[in-house]
PDB file of C-alpha atoms in Angstrom:
ATOM      1  CA  UNK H 160       0.000   0.000   0.000  1.00 65.00           C
ATOM      2  CA  UNK H 161       0.898   3.662  -0.226  1.00 81.00           C
ATOM      3  CA  UNK H 162       3.130   5.140   2.508  1.00 90.00           C
ATOM      4  CA  UNK H 163       2.375   8.325   4.411  1.00 95.00           C
ATOM      5  CA  UNK H 164       4.820   9.795   6.889  1.00 96.00           C
ATOM      6  CA  UNK H 165       4.348  12.356   9.632  1.00 97.00           C
ATOM      7  CA  UNK H 166       6.890  14.459  11.450  1.00 97.00           C
ATOM      8  CA  UNK H 167       7.407  14.839  14.306  1.00 97.00           C
ATOM      9  CA  UNK H 168       5.965  11.763  15.975  1.00 97.00           C
ATOM     10  CA  UNK H 169       6.141  13.401  19.399  1.00 97.00           C
ATOM     11  CA  UNK H 170       6.215  17.061  20.361  1.00 97.00           C
ATOM     12  CA  UNK H 171       6.079  18.824  23.709  1.00 97.00           C
ATOM     13  CA  UNK H 172       5.737  22.575  23.721  1.00 96.00           C
ATOM     14  CA  UNK H 173       4.994  25.426  26.053  1.00 96.00           C
ATOM     15  CA  UNK H 174       1.615  27.127  26.118  1.00 97.00           C
ATOM     16  CA  UNK H 175       1.463  30.021  23.676  1.00 97.00           C
ATOM     17  CA  UNK H 176       3.943  28.635  21.164  1.00 97.00           C
ATOM     18  CA  UNK H 177       3.171  27.336  17.676  1.00 97.00           C
ATOM     19  CA  UNK H 178       3.802  23.817  16.465  1.00 97.00           C
ATOM     20  CA  UNK H 179       4.068  22.603  12.868  1.00 97.00           C
ATOM     21  CA  UNK H 180       3.290  19.023  11.879  1.00 98.00           C
ATOM     22  CA  UNK H 181       4.247  17.706   8.449  1.00 97.00           C
ATOM     23  CA  UNK H 182       2.452  15.028   6.464  1.00 96.00           C
ATOM     24  CA  UNK H 183       4.134  13.539   3.395  1.00 95.00           C
ATOM     25  CA  UNK H 184       3.069  11.015   0.806  1.00 92.00           C
ATOM     26  CA  UNK H 185       6.279   9.113   0.088  1.00 92.00           C
ATOM     27  CA  UNK H 186       5.593   7.083  -3.041  1.00 87.00           C
ATOM     28  CA  UNK H 187       2.624   8.788  -4.634  1.00 87.00           C
ATOM     29  CA  UNK H 188       1.119  12.197  -5.247  1.00 88.00           C
ATOM     30  CA  UNK H 189      -1.802  13.267  -3.110  1.00 87.00           C
ATOM     31  CA  UNK H 190      -3.951  16.139  -4.266  1.00 85.00           C
ATOM     32  CA  UNK H 191      -6.121  15.703  -1.202  1.00 91.00           C
ATOM     33  CA  UNK H 192      -5.026  15.074   2.357  1.00 94.00           C
ATOM     34  CA  UNK H 193      -7.012  15.068   5.561  1.00 95.00           C
ATOM     35  CA  UNK H 194      -6.230  16.048   9.130  1.00 97.00           C
ATOM     36  CA  UNK H 195      -7.817  14.275  12.074  1.00 97.00           C
ATOM     37  CA  UNK H 196      -7.715  14.599  15.808  1.00 97.00           C
ATOM     38  CA  UNK H 197      -8.138  11.628  18.103  1.00 96.00           C
ATOM     39  CA  UNK H 198      -8.588  11.293  21.852  1.00 93.00           C
ATOM     40  CA  UNK H 199      -7.713   8.028  23.626  1.00 90.00           C
ATOM     41  CA  UNK H 200     -10.042   5.136  22.833  1.00 90.00           C
ATOM     42  CA  UNK H 201     -12.218   7.346  20.663  1.00 94.00           C
ATOM     43  CA  UNK H 202     -12.837   7.575  16.967  1.00 95.00           C
ATOM     44  CA  UNK H 203     -11.090   9.931  14.578  1.00 95.00           C
ATOM     45  CA  UNK H 204     -12.543  13.406  14.279  1.00 94.00           C
ATOM     46  CA  UNK H 205     -12.029  15.071  10.904  1.00 94.00           C
ATOM     47  CA  UNK H 206     -10.650  18.579  11.290  1.00 96.00           C
ATOM     48  CA  UNK H 207     -10.084  19.678   7.725  1.00 95.00           C
ATOM     49  CA  UNK H 208      -9.567  18.682   4.125  1.00 94.00           C
ATOM     50  CA  UNK H 209      -6.345  19.880   2.570  1.00 91.00           C
ATOM     51  CA  UNK H 210      -6.282  20.388  -1.199  1.00 88.00           C
ATOM     52  CA  UNK H 211      -3.079  21.049  -3.096  1.00 86.00           C
ATOM     53  CA  UNK H 212      -2.895  24.615  -4.332  1.00 84.00           C
ATOM     54  CA  UNK H 213      -6.069  25.830  -2.669  1.00 86.00           C
ATOM     55  CA  UNK H 214      -7.432  26.746   0.731  1.00 89.00           C
ATOM     56  CA  UNK H 215      -8.271  24.021   3.187  1.00 92.00           C
ATOM     57  CA  UNK H 216     -11.867  23.208   4.004  1.00 93.00           C
ATOM     58  CA  UNK H 217     -12.520  23.097   7.729  1.00 95.00           C
ATOM     59  CA  UNK H 218     -15.160  21.079   9.517  1.00 94.00           C
ATOM     60  CA  UNK H 219     -17.740  22.867  11.591  1.00 94.00           C
ATOM     61  CA  UNK H 220     -16.368  23.928  14.948  1.00 94.00           C
ATOM     62  CA  UNK H 221     -12.707  23.847  13.937  1.00 96.00           C
ATOM     63  CA  UNK H 222     -10.990  27.231  14.202  1.00 94.00           C
ATOM     64  CA  UNK H 223      -9.185  27.866  10.919  1.00 93.00           C
ATOM     65  CA  UNK H 224      -7.035  30.623  12.436  1.00 94.00           C
ATOM     66  CA  UNK H 225      -5.835  28.284  15.139  1.00 96.00           C
ATOM     67  CA  UNK H 226      -5.203  25.244  12.952  1.00 97.00           C
ATOM     68  CA  UNK H 227      -3.445  26.531   9.843  1.00 96.00           C
ATOM     69  CA  UNK H 228      -3.193  24.095   6.976  1.00 94.00           C
ATOM     70  CA  UNK H 229      -0.947  24.471   3.958  1.00 91.00           C
ATOM     71  CA  UNK H 230      -0.786  22.037   1.054  1.00 90.00           C
ATOM     72  CA  UNK H 231       1.912  23.598  -1.091  1.00 83.00           C
ATOM     73  CA  UNK H 232       2.922  20.513  -3.061  1.00 89.00           C
ATOM     74  CA  UNK H 233       1.488  17.212  -4.211  1.00 89.00           C
ATOM     75  CA  UNK H 234       3.394  15.352  -1.508  1.00 92.00           C
ATOM     76  CA  UNK H 235       3.298  17.654   1.502  1.00 93.00           C
ATOM     77  CA  UNK H 236       0.629  19.094   3.766  1.00 94.00           C
ATOM     78  CA  UNK H 237       1.360  20.897   7.009  1.00 95.00           C
ATOM     79  CA  UNK H 238      -0.765  21.585  10.062  1.00 97.00           C
ATOM     80  CA  UNK H 239       0.315  24.434  12.328  1.00 97.00           C
ATOM     81  CA  UNK H 240      -1.252  24.686  15.746  1.00 97.00           C
ATOM     82  CA  UNK H 241      -0.926  28.366  16.582  1.00 97.00           C
ATOM     83  CA  UNK H 242      -0.711  29.692  20.139  1.00 96.00           C
ATOM     84  CA  UNK H 243      -1.122  26.197  21.492  1.00 96.00           C
ATOM     85  CA  UNK H 244      -2.850  25.655  24.816  1.00 96.00           C
ATOM     86  CA  UNK H 245      -3.126  22.548  27.019  1.00 96.00           C
ATOM     87  CA  UNK H 246      -6.561  21.742  25.583  1.00 95.00           C
ATOM     88  CA  UNK H 247      -4.899  21.329  22.172  1.00 96.00           C
ATOM     89  CA  UNK H 248      -2.982  18.342  23.528  1.00 97.00           C
ATOM     90  CA  UNK H 249      -4.073  15.389  21.460  1.00 96.00           C
ATOM     91  CA  UNK H 250      -3.090  12.853  18.823  1.00 97.00           C
ATOM     92  CA  UNK H 251      -3.129  14.308  15.319  1.00 98.00           C
ATOM     93  CA  UNK H 252      -3.301  12.046  12.281  1.00 98.00           C
ATOM     94  CA  UNK H 253      -3.091  12.862   8.608  1.00 97.00           C
ATOM     95  CA  UNK H 254      -4.230  10.771   5.689  1.00 95.00           C
ATOM     96  CA  UNK H 255      -3.883  10.933   1.941  1.00 93.00           C
ATOM     97  CA  UNK H 256      -6.559  10.190  -0.584  1.00 89.00           C
ATOM     98  CA  UNK H 257      -5.670   7.732  -3.312  1.00 85.00           C
ATOM     99  CA  UNK H 258      -7.935   7.306  -6.294  1.00 79.00           C
ATOM    100  CA  UNK H 259      -6.748   4.874  -8.949  1.00 74.00           C
ATOM    101  CA  UNK H 260      -8.848   3.388 -11.720  1.00 73.00           C
ATOM    102  CA  UNK H 261     -11.981   4.455  -9.911  1.00 69.00           C
ATOM    103  CA  UNK H 262     -10.917   2.832  -6.638  1.00 76.00           C
ATOM    104  CA  UNK H 263     -10.893   5.126  -3.624  1.00 80.00           C
ATOM    105  CA  UNK H 264      -8.760   4.527  -0.552  1.00 84.00           C
ATOM    106  CA  UNK H 265      -7.199   6.566   2.232  1.00 88.00           C
ATOM    107  CA  UNK H 266      -3.801   5.832   3.729  1.00 91.00           C
ATOM    108  CA  UNK H 267      -2.828   7.181   7.097  1.00 95.00           C
ATOM    109  CA  UNK H 268       0.310   8.606   8.629  1.00 96.00           C
ATOM    110  CA  UNK H 269       1.596   7.242  11.949  1.00 96.00           C
ATOM    111  CA  UNK H 270       0.270  10.227  13.895  1.00 97.00           C
ATOM    112  CA  UNK H 271       1.767  12.980  16.039  1.00 98.00           C
ATOM    113  CA  UNK H 272       1.359  13.162  19.792  1.00 97.00           C
ATOM    114  CA  UNK H 273       1.176  16.791  20.925  1.00 97.00           C
ATOM    115  CA  UNK H 274       1.523  17.735  24.585  1.00 97.00           C
ATOM    116  CA  UNK H 275       1.143  21.378  25.495  1.00 97.00           C
ATOM    117  CA  UNK H 276       2.420  22.322  28.936  1.00 96.00           C
TER     118      UNK H 276
ATOM    119  CA  UNK T  36     -25.326  12.602   5.680  1.00 80.00           C
ATOM    120  CA  UNK T  37     -23.931   9.198   6.375  1.00 86.00           C
ATOM    121  CA  UNK T  38     -23.697   7.478   9.722  1.00 94.00           C
ATOM    122  CA  UNK T  39     -21.705   4.437  10.750  1.00 97.00           C
ATOM    123  CA  UNK T  40     -22.494   2.475  13.883  1.00 98.00           C
ATOM    124  CA  UNK T  41     -20.348  -0.065  15.665  1.00 98.00           C
ATOM    125  CA  UNK T  42     -22.415  -1.408  18.519  1.00 96.00           C
ATOM    126  CA  UNK T  43     -19.677  -3.429  20.223  1.00 97.00           C
ATOM    127  CA  UNK T  44     -17.347  -1.156  22.226  1.00 97.00           C
ATOM    128  CA  UNK T  45     -15.167  -4.097  23.273  1.00 97.00           C
ATOM    129  CA  UNK T  46     -14.721  -7.699  22.203  1.00 97.00           C
ATOM    130  CA  UNK T  47     -12.370 -10.458  23.243  1.00 97.00           C
ATOM    131  CA  UNK T  48     -11.378 -13.750  21.664  1.00 98.00           C
ATOM    132  CA  UNK T  49      -9.015 -16.609  22.347  1.00 98.00           C
ATOM    133  CA  UNK T  50      -6.028 -17.058  20.113  1.00 98.00           C
ATOM    134  CA  UNK T  51      -6.770 -19.226  17.056  1.00 98.00           C
ATOM    135  CA  UNK T  52     -10.515 -18.707  17.339  1.00 98.00           C
ATOM    136  CA  UNK T  53     -12.821 -16.694  15.091  1.00 98.00           C
ATOM    137  CA  UNK T  54     -14.441 -13.384  15.945  1.00 98.00           C
ATOM    138  CA  UNK T  55     -16.914 -11.167  14.096  1.00 98.00           C
ATOM    139  CA  UNK T  56     -17.111  -7.399  14.491  1.00 98.00           C
ATOM    140  CA  UNK T  57     -20.356  -5.686  13.572  1.00 98.00           C
ATOM    141  CA  UNK T  58     -20.930  -2.521  11.594  1.00 98.00           C
ATOM    142  CA  UNK T  59     -24.066  -0.952  10.223  1.00 98.00           C
ATOM    143  CA  UNK T  60     -24.382   2.209   8.196  1.00 97.00           C
ATOM    144  CA  UNK T  61     -27.019   4.513   6.875  1.00 96.00           C
ATOM    145  CA  UNK T  62     -26.862   6.266   3.535  1.00 92.00           C
ATOM    146  CA  UNK T  63     -28.939   7.287   0.576  1.00 90.00           C
ATOM    147  CA  UNK T  64     -25.970   6.922  -1.755  1.00 88.00           C
ATOM    148  CA  UNK T  65     -25.782   4.094  -4.249  1.00 87.00           C
ATOM    149  CA  UNK T  66     -22.102   4.413  -5.086  1.00 88.00           C
ATOM    150  CA  UNK T  67     -19.853   4.021  -2.076  1.00 91.00           C
ATOM    151  CA  UNK T  68     -17.010   2.135  -0.473  1.00 92.00           C
ATOM    152  CA  UNK T  69     -16.672   0.500   2.916  1.00 96.00           C
ATOM    153  CA  UNK T  70     -13.493  -0.112   4.851  1.00 96.00           C
ATOM    154  CA  UNK T  71     -12.198  -1.729   7.976  1.00 98.00           C
ATOM    155  CA  UNK T  72      -9.170  -0.087   9.532  1.00 97.00           C
ATOM    156  CA  UNK T  73      -7.125  -1.465  12.393  1.00 97.00           C
ATOM    157  CA  UNK T  74      -5.385   0.729  14.971  1.00 97.00           C
ATOM    158  CA  UNK T  75      -2.960  -1.263  17.149  1.00 96.00           C
ATOM    159  CA  UNK T  76      -1.387   0.168  20.324  1.00 94.00           C
ATOM    160  CA  UNK T  77       1.143   2.018  18.137  1.00 93.00           C
ATOM    161  CA  UNK T  78      -1.895   4.028  16.905  1.00 94.00           C
ATOM    162  CA  UNK T  79      -0.909   3.650  13.252  1.00 95.00           C
ATOM    163  CA  UNK T  80      -4.096   3.252  11.209  1.00 95.00           C
ATOM    164  CA  UNK T  81      -3.803   0.230   8.945  1.00 95.00           C
ATOM    165  CA  UNK T  82      -6.185  -0.631   6.119  1.00 94.00           C
ATOM    166  CA  UNK T  83      -7.478  -4.151   6.680  1.00 97.00           C
ATOM    167  CA  UNK T  84     -10.001  -4.591   3.905  1.00 96.00           C
ATOM    168  CA  UNK T  85     -12.138  -2.608   1.490  1.00 94.00           C
ATOM    169  CA  UNK T  86     -15.403  -3.302  -0.311  1.00 95.00           C
ATOM    170  CA  UNK T  87     -16.982  -1.553  -3.275  1.00 92.00           C
ATOM    171  CA  UNK T  88     -20.737  -1.338  -2.900  1.00 92.00           C
ATOM    172  CA  UNK T  89     -21.376  -2.374  -6.501  1.00 90.00           C
ATOM    173  CA  UNK T  90     -19.613  -5.693  -5.934  1.00 91.00           C
ATOM    174  CA  UNK T  91     -21.795  -8.474  -4.619  1.00 88.00           C
ATOM    175  CA  UNK T  92     -18.845 -10.692  -3.786  1.00 94.00           C
ATOM    176  CA  UNK T  93     -17.570 -10.283  -0.242  1.00 96.00           C
ATOM    177  CA  UNK T  94     -13.977  -9.045   0.027  1.00 95.00           C
ATOM    178  CA  UNK T  95     -11.353 -11.330   1.551  1.00 96.00           C
ATOM    179  CA  UNK T  96      -7.779 -10.635   2.647  1.00 95.00           C
ATOM    180  CA  UNK T  97      -6.089 -13.712   4.086  1.00 96.00           C
ATOM    181  CA  UNK T  98      -7.655 -14.274   7.537  1.00 98.00           C
ATOM    182  CA  UNK T  99      -9.938 -11.269   7.203  1.00 98.00           C
ATOM    183  CA  UNK T 100     -13.252 -11.395   5.387  1.00 98.00           C
ATOM    184  CA  UNK T 101     -16.397  -9.326   5.330  1.00 98.00           C
ATOM    185  CA  UNK T 102     -20.079 -10.092   5.190  1.00 97.00           C
ATOM    186  CA  UNK T 103     -21.523  -7.268   3.121  1.00 97.00           C
ATOM    187  CA  UNK T 104     -25.301  -7.102   3.175  1.00 96.00           C
ATOM    188  CA  UNK T 105     -26.192  -4.089   1.058  1.00 95.00           C
ATOM    189  CA  UNK T 106     -29.950  -4.205   1.559  1.00 94.00           C
ATOM    190  CA  UNK T 107     -29.514  -4.461   5.324  1.00 96.00           C
ATOM    191  CA  UNK T 108     -26.694  -1.874   5.263  1.00 96.00           C
ATOM    192  CA  UNK T 109     -24.499  -4.188   7.243  1.00 97.00           C
ATOM    193  CA  UNK T 110     -20.749  -4.707   6.886  1.00 98.00           C
ATOM    194  CA  UNK T 111     -19.265  -7.101   9.446  1.00 98.00           C
ATOM    195  CA  UNK T 112     -15.644  -8.183   9.694  1.00 98.00           C
ATOM    196  CA  UNK T 113     -14.695 -11.770  10.409  1.00 98.00           C
ATOM    197  CA  UNK T 114     -11.225 -12.544  11.710  1.00 98.00           C
ATOM    198  CA  UNK T 115     -10.305 -16.215  11.467  1.00 98.00           C
ATOM    199  CA  UNK T 116      -7.502 -17.929  13.383  1.00 98.00           C
ATOM    200  CA  UNK T 117      -7.074 -14.880  15.609  1.00 98.00           C
ATOM    201  CA  UNK T 118      -3.515 -13.934  16.493  1.00 98.00           C
ATOM    202  CA  UNK T 119      -2.123 -11.863  19.349  1.00 97.00           C
ATOM    203  CA  UNK T 120      -1.102  -9.233  16.822  1.00 97.00           C
ATOM    204  CA  UNK T 121      -4.748  -8.718  15.930  1.00 98.00           C
ATOM    205  CA  UNK T 122      -5.245  -6.959  19.266  1.00 98.00           C
ATOM    206  CA  UNK T 123      -6.246  -3.441  18.246  1.00 98.00           C
ATOM    207  CA  UNK T 124      -9.059  -0.974  17.887  1.00 98.00           C
ATOM    208  CA  UNK T 125     -11.028  -1.631  14.706  1.00 98.00           C
ATOM    209  CA  UNK T 126     -12.886   1.069  12.834  1.00 98.00           C
ATOM    210  CA  UNK T 127     -15.532   0.618  10.198  1.00 98.00           C
ATOM    211  CA  UNK T 128     -15.567   3.473   7.695  1.00 97.00           C
ATOM    212  CA  UNK T 129     -17.818   4.677   4.872  1.00 95.00           C
ATOM    213  CA  UNK T 130     -16.797   6.668   1.807  1.00 92.00           C
ATOM    214  CA  UNK T 131     -19.348   8.026  -0.621  1.00 86.00           C
ATOM    215  CA  UNK T 132     -18.328   8.037  -4.239  1.00 78.00           C
ATOM    216  CA  UNK T 133     -18.808  11.026  -6.473  1.00 70.00           C
ATOM    217  CA  UNK T 134     -19.045  14.300  -4.583  1.00 59.00           C
ATOM    218  CA  UNK T 135     -17.800  13.173  -1.171  1.00 61.00           C
ATOM    219  CA  UNK T 136     -14.353  14.650  -1.881  1.00 70.00           C
ATOM    220  CA  UNK T 137     -12.921  11.552  -0.300  1.00 81.00           C
ATOM    221  CA  UNK T 138     -14.208  12.135   3.228  1.00 88.00           C
ATOM    222  CA  UNK T 139     -14.432   9.085   5.418  1.00 92.00           C
ATOM    223  CA  UNK T 140     -17.152   8.622   8.009  1.00 93.00           C
ATOM    224  CA  UNK T 141     -15.954   6.455  10.882  1.00 96.00           C
ATOM    225  CA  UNK T 142     -17.778   4.322  13.386  1.00 97.00           C
ATOM    226  CA  UNK T 143     -17.079   4.575  17.089  1.00 97.00           C
ATOM    227  CA  UNK T 144     -14.608   1.727  17.019  1.00 97.00           C
ATOM    228  CA  UNK T 145     -14.398  -1.710  18.636  1.00 98.00           C
ATOM    229  CA  UNK T 146     -11.520  -2.626  20.923  1.00 97.00           C
ATOM    230  CA  UNK T 147     -10.544  -6.225  20.215  1.00 98.00           C
ATOM    231  CA  UNK T 148      -8.352  -8.149  22.625  1.00 98.00           C
ATOM    232  CA  UNK T 149      -6.906 -11.499  21.629  1.00 98.00           C
ATOM    233  CA  UNK T 150      -6.018 -13.658  24.628  1.00 97.00           C
ATOM    234  CA  UNK T 151      -3.323 -16.350  24.564  1.00 96.00           C
TER     235      UNK T 151
END
């Protein structure tokens, strides 16, 4: 299957600082990537859809000025958590949409654990 | 809007036995895909199996198979010869074809524990 990487895998930061998380498709081009947030033992919550070369589409309730998404190339999307606070501590996962010969699939990155002190 | 329901928060099975995880969904779409993803303790989401709605034949991947009942909107996952490495949280997911823009709708998840 297709490989998606995320960096960093772990990040600890102080309250008020910004954190950037990178999501890369390693062996394919992804025009669409997705960002999720997940709390322990819960399902994935979609935050936004990242489209290469255009503005991200945010889900209802997600602050676009706090969670900045940039999809500048066909293999890279970034999520920046601005002015992070302890309540932003969570597990963030990205995925990439793959559509080949009419077959749709999503492949996921390994996730990033964010702890805001 | 689509909904996906997994009614079993937790399941357990003995090693080498068979277990079935349930999933039901609701949609008015006719063209869609269904998936089972596995999330082990590492939290890496792994695609287990996928099913196109237009295919009547149930998908199979080694020890994993599905029972897709389109009219009943049911999509259960059967794991045969369970192994310790199957211990994970399993998510059923729905993807509408066409104008969904690739968005997945996930169920609540089922935590599966395989006991030695």
